[in-house]
Short mmCIF file of C-alpha atoms and ligand atoms in Angstrom, two decimals:
data_model
loop_
_atom_site.label_atom_id
_atom_site.label_comp_id
_atom_site.label_asym_id
_atom_site.label_seq_id
_atom_site.Cartn_x
_atom_site.Cartn_y
_atom_site.Cartn_z
CA MET A 69 -38.95 196.45 69.51
CA ALA A 70 -41.21 196.00 66.46
CA GLY A 71 -42.60 192.46 66.32
CA ALA A 72 -42.16 191.93 70.06
CA HIS A 73 -45.71 190.58 70.24
CA LEU A 74 -45.39 188.03 67.47
CA ASP A 75 -45.11 184.44 68.67
CA GLU A 76 -41.65 183.10 67.92
CA VAL A 77 -42.57 179.69 66.56
CA TYR A 78 -40.63 179.93 63.32
CA HIS A 79 -36.97 179.73 62.47
CA LEU A 80 -36.33 183.13 60.91
CA LEU A 81 -33.87 183.62 58.07
CA PRO A 82 -31.57 186.65 58.13
CA PHE A 83 -33.45 188.46 55.34
CA SER A 84 -36.62 190.57 55.61
CA PRO A 85 -38.20 191.32 52.24
CA VAL A 86 -40.39 194.37 51.84
CA SER A 87 -41.29 193.89 48.17
CA GLY A 88 -41.23 191.37 45.37
CA ASP A 89 -40.99 191.68 41.62
CA GLY A 90 -41.15 188.61 39.38
CA VAL A 91 -38.91 186.08 41.12
CA TRP A 92 -36.89 188.68 43.01
CA LEU A 93 -37.39 189.83 46.59
CA GLU A 94 -35.97 193.07 47.95
CA ASP A 95 -35.33 194.25 51.49
CA ARG A 96 -35.43 197.78 52.90
CA ALA A 97 -31.76 198.32 52.13
CA GLY A 98 -32.22 197.40 48.46
CA ARG A 99 -30.65 193.93 48.72
CA ARG A 100 -32.17 191.71 46.02
CA VAL A 101 -32.60 187.98 46.54
CA LEU A 102 -33.54 185.45 43.87
CA ASP A 103 -36.42 183.36 45.21
CA PHE A 104 -36.18 179.62 44.56
CA TYR A 105 -38.53 178.84 47.44
CA GLY A 106 -41.71 180.74 46.60
CA GLY A 107 -42.90 181.15 50.18
CA HIS A 108 -43.33 177.38 50.73
CA ALA A 109 -44.53 176.74 47.13
CA VAL A 110 -47.20 179.44 47.22
CA ALA A 111 -45.93 182.09 44.80
CA VAL A 112 -46.54 180.06 41.62
CA LEU A 113 -46.65 183.24 39.52
CA GLY A 114 -43.89 185.00 41.44
CA TYR A 115 -44.57 188.52 42.76
CA GLY A 116 -46.56 191.29 41.14
CA HIS A 117 -47.85 189.19 38.25
CA PRO A 118 -50.04 191.73 36.39
CA ARG A 119 -52.93 189.35 35.71
CA LEU A 120 -53.13 188.20 39.33
CA VAL A 121 -52.71 191.68 40.79
CA GLU A 122 -55.38 193.11 38.50
CA ALA A 123 -57.86 190.30 39.23
CA ILE A 124 -57.44 190.79 42.99
CA ALA A 125 -57.68 194.59 42.76
CA LYS A 126 -60.75 194.48 40.53
CA GLN A 127 -62.61 191.96 42.67
CA SER A 128 -61.66 193.78 45.88
CA ALA A 129 -63.13 196.99 44.52
CA THR A 130 -66.26 195.30 43.14
CA MET A 131 -67.22 193.04 46.03
CA LEU A 132 -64.62 192.06 48.58
CA PHE A 133 -66.62 189.30 50.21
CA GLN A 134 -69.81 187.35 50.10
CA SER A 135 -70.58 184.09 51.88
CA ASN A 136 -71.59 180.77 50.42
CA ALA A 137 -75.22 181.58 51.23
CA VAL A 138 -75.53 183.29 47.86
CA ARG A 139 -74.46 182.41 44.35
CA VAL A 140 -71.41 184.41 43.24
CA ALA A 141 -70.41 184.31 39.58
CA VAL A 142 -66.65 184.54 40.18
CA ARG A 143 -66.80 181.52 42.53
CA ASP A 144 -68.68 179.51 39.88
CA ARG A 145 -66.09 180.47 37.29
CA ALA A 146 -63.18 179.56 39.56
CA ALA A 147 -64.66 176.10 40.22
CA ASP A 148 -65.30 175.52 36.51
CA LYS A 149 -61.79 176.59 35.58
CA LEU A 150 -60.18 174.50 38.29
CA ALA A 151 -62.13 171.38 37.32
CA ALA A 152 -61.27 171.89 33.65
CA PHE A 153 -57.61 172.46 34.56
CA ALA A 154 -57.50 169.26 36.63
CA GLY A 155 -58.78 167.54 33.53
CA SER A 156 -59.60 164.16 35.06
CA GLY A 157 -62.93 162.97 36.35
CA LEU A 158 -62.56 165.25 39.38
CA THR A 159 -65.37 167.52 38.35
CA ARG A 160 -66.80 168.69 41.68
CA VAL A 161 -65.09 171.36 43.77
CA PHE A 162 -65.43 172.45 47.40
CA PHE A 163 -63.40 175.53 48.30
CA VAL A 164 -61.70 175.99 51.68
CA ASN A 165 -58.86 178.18 53.00
CA SER A 166 -55.79 176.00 53.49
CA GLY A 167 -54.19 172.66 52.85
CA GLY A 168 -54.93 171.35 56.32
CA GLU A 169 -58.58 172.26 55.98
CA ALA A 170 -58.80 170.62 52.56
CA ASN A 171 -57.38 167.38 53.96
CA GLU A 172 -59.61 167.58 57.02
CA ASN A 173 -62.67 167.67 54.75
CA ALA A 174 -61.43 164.97 52.38
CA LEU A 175 -60.69 162.59 55.26
CA ARG A 176 -64.04 163.31 56.87
CA LEU A 177 -65.81 162.55 53.59
CA ALA A 178 -63.93 159.29 53.10
CA LEU A 179 -64.61 158.12 56.67
CA ARG A 180 -68.24 159.12 56.54
CA LEU A 181 -69.09 157.78 53.12
CA THR A 182 -67.38 154.43 53.65
CA GLY A 183 -68.56 154.12 57.28
CA ARG A 184 -65.07 152.78 58.14
CA ARG A 185 -62.57 153.82 60.79
CA GLN A 186 -59.07 153.29 59.43
CA VAL A 187 -56.88 155.44 57.18
CA VAL A 188 -53.62 154.28 55.63
CA ALA A 189 -50.90 156.90 55.22
CA LEU A 190 -47.25 156.85 54.24
CA GLU A 191 -44.14 157.09 56.28
CA HIS A 192 -42.57 160.57 55.92
CA GLY A 193 -45.82 162.06 54.59
CA PHE A 194 -47.09 165.43 55.78
CA HIS A 195 -50.70 166.56 55.51
CA GLY A 196 -51.13 169.48 57.91
CA ARG A 197 -51.54 170.45 61.53
CA THR A 198 -55.29 170.21 62.13
CA ALA A 199 -56.64 167.17 63.99
CA ALA A 200 -57.30 164.75 61.11
CA ALA A 201 -54.54 166.03 58.83
CA ALA A 202 -51.98 165.78 61.62
CA ALA A 203 -53.16 162.27 62.51
CA VAL A 204 -52.10 161.04 59.05
CA SER A 205 -48.82 162.97 59.09
CA TYR A 206 -45.85 160.75 59.83
CA GLY A 207 -44.71 161.11 63.39
CA SER A 208 -48.18 161.58 64.85
CA ASP A 209 -47.82 158.17 66.50
CA ARG A 210 -44.44 159.12 67.97
CA GLY A 211 -45.65 161.93 70.08
CA TRP A 212 -45.61 165.27 68.28
CA TYR A 213 -49.34 165.07 67.67
CA GLY A 214 -50.70 167.65 70.08
CA PHE A 215 -54.10 166.12 70.80
CA PRO A 216 -54.78 163.49 73.47
CA ALA A 217 -56.12 160.90 71.02
CA LEU A 218 -56.26 160.29 67.28
CA PRO A 219 -59.71 160.85 65.74
CA PHE A 220 -59.52 157.54 63.82
CA GLU A 221 -57.20 154.59 63.37
CA VAL A 222 -54.10 155.29 61.27
CA ARG A 223 -51.62 152.87 59.76
CA PHE A 224 -48.37 154.09 58.27
CA VAL A 225 -46.68 152.03 55.57
CA PRO A 226 -43.19 152.48 54.11
CA ARG A 227 -43.25 154.48 50.88
CA ASP A 228 -42.89 152.56 47.63
CA ASP A 229 -43.50 149.24 49.46
CA VAL A 230 -46.33 147.76 47.41
CA ASP A 231 -46.62 144.61 49.55
CA ALA A 232 -46.90 146.63 52.77
CA LEU A 233 -49.51 148.88 51.20
CA THR A 234 -51.68 146.12 49.78
CA GLY A 235 -51.33 144.24 53.08
CA ALA A 236 -52.53 147.28 55.04
CA VAL A 237 -55.56 148.12 52.88
CA GLY A 238 -58.56 145.97 53.72
CA PRO A 239 -62.29 145.94 54.46
CA GLY A 240 -61.83 148.37 57.38
CA THR A 241 -59.92 150.95 55.33
CA ALA A 242 -61.74 154.19 54.56
CA ALA A 243 -58.91 155.76 52.57
CA VAL A 244 -55.30 155.84 51.55
CA ILE A 245 -53.87 159.35 51.62
CA LEU A 246 -50.58 160.26 49.95
CA GLU A 247 -48.64 163.04 48.25
CA PRO A 248 -47.51 161.96 44.74
CA VAL A 249 -44.23 163.73 45.53
CA GLN A 250 -43.66 164.01 49.26
CA GLY A 251 -42.91 167.69 49.71
CA LEU A 252 -41.75 168.32 53.25
CA ALA A 253 -39.93 164.98 53.17
CA GLY A 254 -37.56 166.51 50.61
CA ALA A 255 -39.35 166.18 47.26
CA TYR A 256 -39.36 162.40 47.35
CA ASP A 257 -41.16 161.26 44.20
CA LEU A 258 -43.12 158.10 44.78
CA ASP A 259 -42.69 155.30 42.28
CA PRO A 260 -45.47 155.43 39.62
CA GLY A 261 -45.98 151.68 40.10
CA PHE A 262 -46.61 152.27 43.81
CA LEU A 263 -49.16 154.98 42.97
CA ARG A 264 -50.94 152.61 40.59
CA ALA A 265 -50.92 149.91 43.29
CA ALA A 266 -52.54 152.40 45.68
CA ARG A 267 -55.28 152.98 43.12
CA SER A 268 -55.96 149.26 42.57
CA ALA A 269 -55.75 148.33 46.28
CA THR A 270 -58.26 151.03 47.26
CA THR A 271 -60.61 150.16 44.41
CA ALA A 272 -60.49 146.47 45.34
CA ALA A 273 -61.18 147.22 49.02
CA GLY A 274 -63.94 149.76 48.36
CA ALA A 275 -61.75 152.42 49.99
CA MET A 276 -61.02 155.91 48.70
CA LEU A 277 -57.75 157.17 47.31
CA ILE A 278 -56.91 160.72 48.39
CA PHE A 279 -54.14 162.57 46.57
CA ASP A 280 -52.82 165.40 48.73
CA GLU A 281 -51.67 167.84 46.06
CA VAL A 282 -51.37 170.81 48.37
CA GLN A 283 -47.73 171.16 47.36
CA THR A 284 -47.63 169.22 44.06
CA GLY A 285 -50.68 170.87 42.50
CA MET A 286 -51.26 173.92 40.31
CA GLY A 287 -48.69 173.00 37.71
CA ARG A 288 -45.73 172.50 40.01
CA LEU A 289 -44.95 169.06 38.57
CA GLY A 290 -45.17 170.25 34.95
CA ALA A 291 -48.73 168.89 34.73
CA PRO A 292 -51.85 170.42 36.28
CA PHE A 293 -51.69 167.88 39.11
CA GLY A 294 -49.71 164.74 39.94
CA ALA A 295 -52.88 162.75 39.23
CA ALA A 296 -52.87 163.94 35.62
CA LEU A 297 -49.12 163.43 35.31
CA HIS A 298 -49.41 159.80 36.36
CA ASP A 299 -52.77 159.28 34.67
CA ILE A 300 -54.31 158.09 37.92
CA GLU A 301 -57.74 159.22 39.00
CA PRO A 302 -58.01 159.51 42.78
CA ASP A 303 -61.45 159.74 44.41
CA LEU A 304 -60.53 162.94 46.17
CA LEU A 305 -57.77 165.45 45.49
CA THR A 306 -56.83 168.28 47.82
CA THR A 307 -54.91 171.38 46.85
CA ALA A 308 -53.94 174.76 48.37
CA LYS A 309 -50.61 176.68 48.47
CA GLY A 310 -50.27 178.00 44.90
CA LEU A 311 -53.99 177.72 44.19
CA ALA A 312 -54.64 181.46 44.54
CA GLY A 313 -51.02 182.53 43.97
CA GLY A 314 -50.59 183.91 47.49
CA LEU A 315 -54.04 184.44 48.96
CA PRO A 316 -55.21 181.78 51.44
CA ALA A 317 -57.22 179.23 49.47
CA GLY A 318 -57.68 175.50 49.31
CA ALA A 319 -59.93 173.10 47.48
CA VAL A 320 -61.21 169.55 47.60
CA LEU A 321 -61.81 168.12 44.15
CA MET A 322 -63.97 165.02 43.98
CA ARG A 323 -65.46 162.57 41.59
CA PRO A 324 -69.16 163.14 40.89
CA GLU A 325 -70.04 159.73 42.35
CA ILE A 326 -68.79 161.04 45.70
CA ALA A 327 -70.36 164.48 45.43
CA ARG A 328 -73.67 162.75 44.67
CA HIS A 329 -73.82 161.59 48.31
CA LEU A 330 -73.45 165.08 49.71
CA GLU A 331 -76.42 166.97 51.00
CA VAL A 332 -76.93 170.61 51.89
CA GLY A 333 -75.09 171.29 55.14
CA ASP A 334 -72.65 168.36 54.87
CA LEU A 335 -69.68 170.66 54.29
CA GLY A 336 -69.26 174.30 55.15
CA THR A 337 -66.91 177.27 55.55
CA THR A 338 -67.22 181.02 56.00
CA PHE A 339 -64.28 182.24 53.96
CA GLY A 340 -63.69 179.33 51.58
CA GLY A 341 -64.32 180.34 47.97
CA GLY A 342 -64.61 184.02 48.87
CA PRO A 343 -64.81 186.31 45.82
CA VAL A 344 -61.25 187.69 46.02
CA ALA A 345 -59.72 184.23 46.47
CA ALA A 346 -61.93 182.95 43.63
CA ALA A 347 -60.79 185.78 41.33
CA ALA A 348 -57.19 184.94 42.18
CA ILE A 349 -57.75 181.22 41.47
CA GLU A 350 -59.22 182.11 38.09
CA ALA A 351 -56.24 184.35 37.30
CA VAL A 352 -53.72 181.68 38.35
CA VAL A 353 -55.32 179.01 36.16
CA ASP A 354 -55.57 181.45 33.23
CA ALA A 355 -51.93 182.51 33.58
CA ILE A 356 -50.63 178.94 33.79
CA THR A 357 -52.58 178.03 30.68
CA THR A 358 -52.08 181.09 28.49
CA GLU A 359 -48.40 181.54 29.33
CA SER A 360 -47.56 177.86 28.70
CA LEU A 361 -46.09 177.60 32.18
CA LEU A 362 -46.39 173.82 32.30
CA ASP A 363 -44.00 173.62 29.34
CA ASN A 364 -41.67 176.03 31.14
CA VAL A 365 -41.67 173.81 34.25
CA ARG A 366 -40.89 170.66 32.29
CA GLU A 367 -38.14 172.25 30.22
CA LEU A 368 -36.44 174.10 33.07
CA SER A 369 -36.77 171.23 35.52
CA ALA A 370 -34.58 169.28 33.11
CA ALA A 371 -32.19 172.26 32.99
CA ILE A 372 -31.91 172.29 36.80
CA ARG A 373 -31.15 168.59 36.82
CA ALA A 374 -28.52 169.04 34.12
CA SER A 375 -26.72 172.01 35.68
CA CYS A 376 -27.24 171.98 39.45
CA GLN A 377 -25.62 168.70 40.40
CA VAL A 378 -22.48 170.60 41.32
CA GLY A 379 -20.66 171.71 44.47
CA PRO A 380 -22.34 170.18 47.52
CA VAL A 381 -25.13 168.55 45.48
CA GLU A 382 -24.82 164.75 45.16
CA SER A 383 -28.06 164.02 43.37
CA ILE A 384 -31.47 165.51 42.61
CA GLN A 385 -34.87 163.99 43.34
CA GLY A 386 -38.43 165.13 42.79
CA LEU A 387 -40.35 166.24 39.74
CA GLY A 388 -40.96 169.52 37.91
CA PHE A 389 -40.36 172.47 40.20
CA LEU A 390 -40.61 170.41 43.37
CA LEU A 391 -37.00 169.30 43.58
CA GLY A 392 -34.83 167.99 46.38
CA LEU A 393 -31.10 168.56 46.11
CA LYS A 394 -29.30 165.90 48.14
CA THR A 395 -26.36 167.59 49.76
CA THR A 396 -23.24 166.17 51.39
CA PRO A 397 -23.15 168.84 54.10
CA ARG A 398 -26.30 169.65 56.01
CA ALA A 399 -28.91 171.25 53.77
CA ALA A 400 -29.37 174.10 56.26
CA ALA A 401 -25.71 175.05 55.82
CA VAL A 402 -26.10 175.06 52.03
CA ARG A 403 -29.28 177.14 52.30
CA ASP A 404 -27.46 179.68 54.48
CA ALA A 405 -24.47 179.84 52.12
CA LEU A 406 -26.80 180.36 49.13
CA LEU A 407 -28.66 183.10 50.95
CA GLU A 408 -25.34 184.84 51.52
CA ARG A 409 -25.08 184.74 47.71
CA ASN A 410 -28.58 186.21 47.45
CA ILE A 411 -30.47 183.03 46.53
CA LEU A 412 -33.34 181.82 48.70
CA THR A 413 -33.94 178.06 48.99
CA GLY A 414 -35.53 175.87 51.65
CA THR A 415 -34.77 172.85 53.75
CA SER A 416 -36.95 169.77 54.36
CA SER A 417 -37.49 167.15 57.06
CA ASP A 418 -34.51 165.27 55.58
CA PRO A 419 -31.45 167.10 56.98
CA HIS A 420 -29.55 166.44 53.76
CA VAL A 421 -32.14 167.60 51.25
CA LEU A 422 -32.41 171.20 50.11
CA ARG A 423 -35.78 172.02 48.56
CA LEU A 424 -36.44 174.12 45.46
CA LEU A 425 -40.00 175.35 44.97
CA PRO A 426 -39.62 178.25 42.55
CA ALA A 427 -42.32 180.19 40.72
CA LEU A 428 -43.42 178.50 37.50
CA THR A 429 -42.19 181.64 35.74
CA ILE A 430 -38.44 181.35 36.38
CA THR A 431 -36.13 181.45 33.38
CA ARG A 432 -32.89 179.79 32.35
CA GLU A 433 -30.94 182.83 33.48
CA HIS A 434 -32.15 182.27 37.05
CA ILE A 435 -31.10 178.63 36.91
CA ASP A 436 -27.65 179.63 35.66
CA ARG A 437 -27.31 181.89 38.70
CA LEU A 438 -28.25 179.03 41.01
CA ALA A 439 -25.85 176.61 39.30
CA THR A 440 -23.01 179.15 39.52
CA ALA A 441 -23.66 179.81 43.20
CA LEU A 442 -23.79 176.07 43.98
CA GLY A 443 -20.56 175.55 42.06
CA GLU A 444 -18.86 178.13 44.30
CA LEU A 445 -19.70 176.10 47.41
CA ASN A 446 -17.75 173.02 48.28
N1 LIG B 749 -50.32 168.92 52.69
C1 LIG B 749 -49.08 169.11 52.20
C2 LIG B 749 -48.54 168.14 51.22
C3 LIG B 749 -48.33 170.21 52.62
O1 LIG B 749 -47.09 170.38 52.13
C4 LIG B 749 -48.89 171.11 53.55
C5 LIG B 749 -48.12 172.29 54.04
O2 LIG B 749 -46.94 172.37 53.95
C6 LIG B 749 -50.18 170.87 54.02
C7 LIG B 749 -50.87 169.78 53.58
C8 LIG B 749 -50.81 171.82 55.01
O3 LIG B 749 -51.20 172.99 54.35
P1 LIG B 749 -51.55 174.32 55.18
O4 LIG B 749 -50.28 174.77 55.84
O5 LIG B 749 -52.07 175.27 54.14
O6 LIG B 749 -52.60 173.93 56.17
#
């Protein structure tokens, strides 16, 4: 049987796409499915976006790879574009390959530069599966963490509880890490007042604020990043998923005052910032900007809220195109019923929240299809 050697660690949906076009996926038999999930928030430009495809093809043909031992113009351009896109004081960029790796590096920097041993994280947060990232993911203390010991001290506080947060952050705290909208938790958007409190508590304690924007970044919230949306400047910001539109890529953005402490050899990676990924990052930023995709996200996010609270959907949480549809039946059942109607959505760690993470390019017509399909379910 084909695939007999692939580890079966994922729940597989009953649909196997062989191609994608815009926001549609197609299987071998010609069945077309409207993608509202974007491969876990990765396909920000959908499939086959001409600008992205051309940038990847051109760079692949010109120079597929070169390491960080030499200066590569496309990598420089990608970093410049990303910093300009982020728009805040996060002007220094270190490229990696994934969200977990970005968080691993950000946490290491915060612990090293502060010389402290404790990190404060939020209940229900998710930051990845590598040692440090998993340690700050909620549940690590309850046993799923696969390593024998945590690499540093972690304290989890309830989300949106300002008193608990300010009580937990002190002279031993290296960093607070959070997602402005908790993705895997079901697109739970943190209260802006709580985010501001995180900024002031970390500043007062001499600790660093890390925004994990692996899922919320690259325009998904209708702003370049959640930091820009809330007008909060974290010390470190991590991003990945949609960064290169589908190629593995991640980045740590930092304030220059932090980068100033870094010396040659402090950080490193073989593949991070490789030329093809860099060309893709450049193309993604250019497409988001020139095609006014942030406006599209804001406008159509409102349209989803207005039309999709129907059928099994009780309420909608989240921001932009990171939305959680609270469902009366189990979200997995709603996802399966929608897939039978040729619409792909995702679940979350909340059994009653269905997640939407569509490409930033979807149109009103696609939303109408989703609303109609939801309305047919009861
Ligand atoms: N951080 C957040 C907020 C995520 O949603 C994820 C993945 O879902 C990660 C980190 C880990 O990213 P990766 O799977 O690329 O390591």
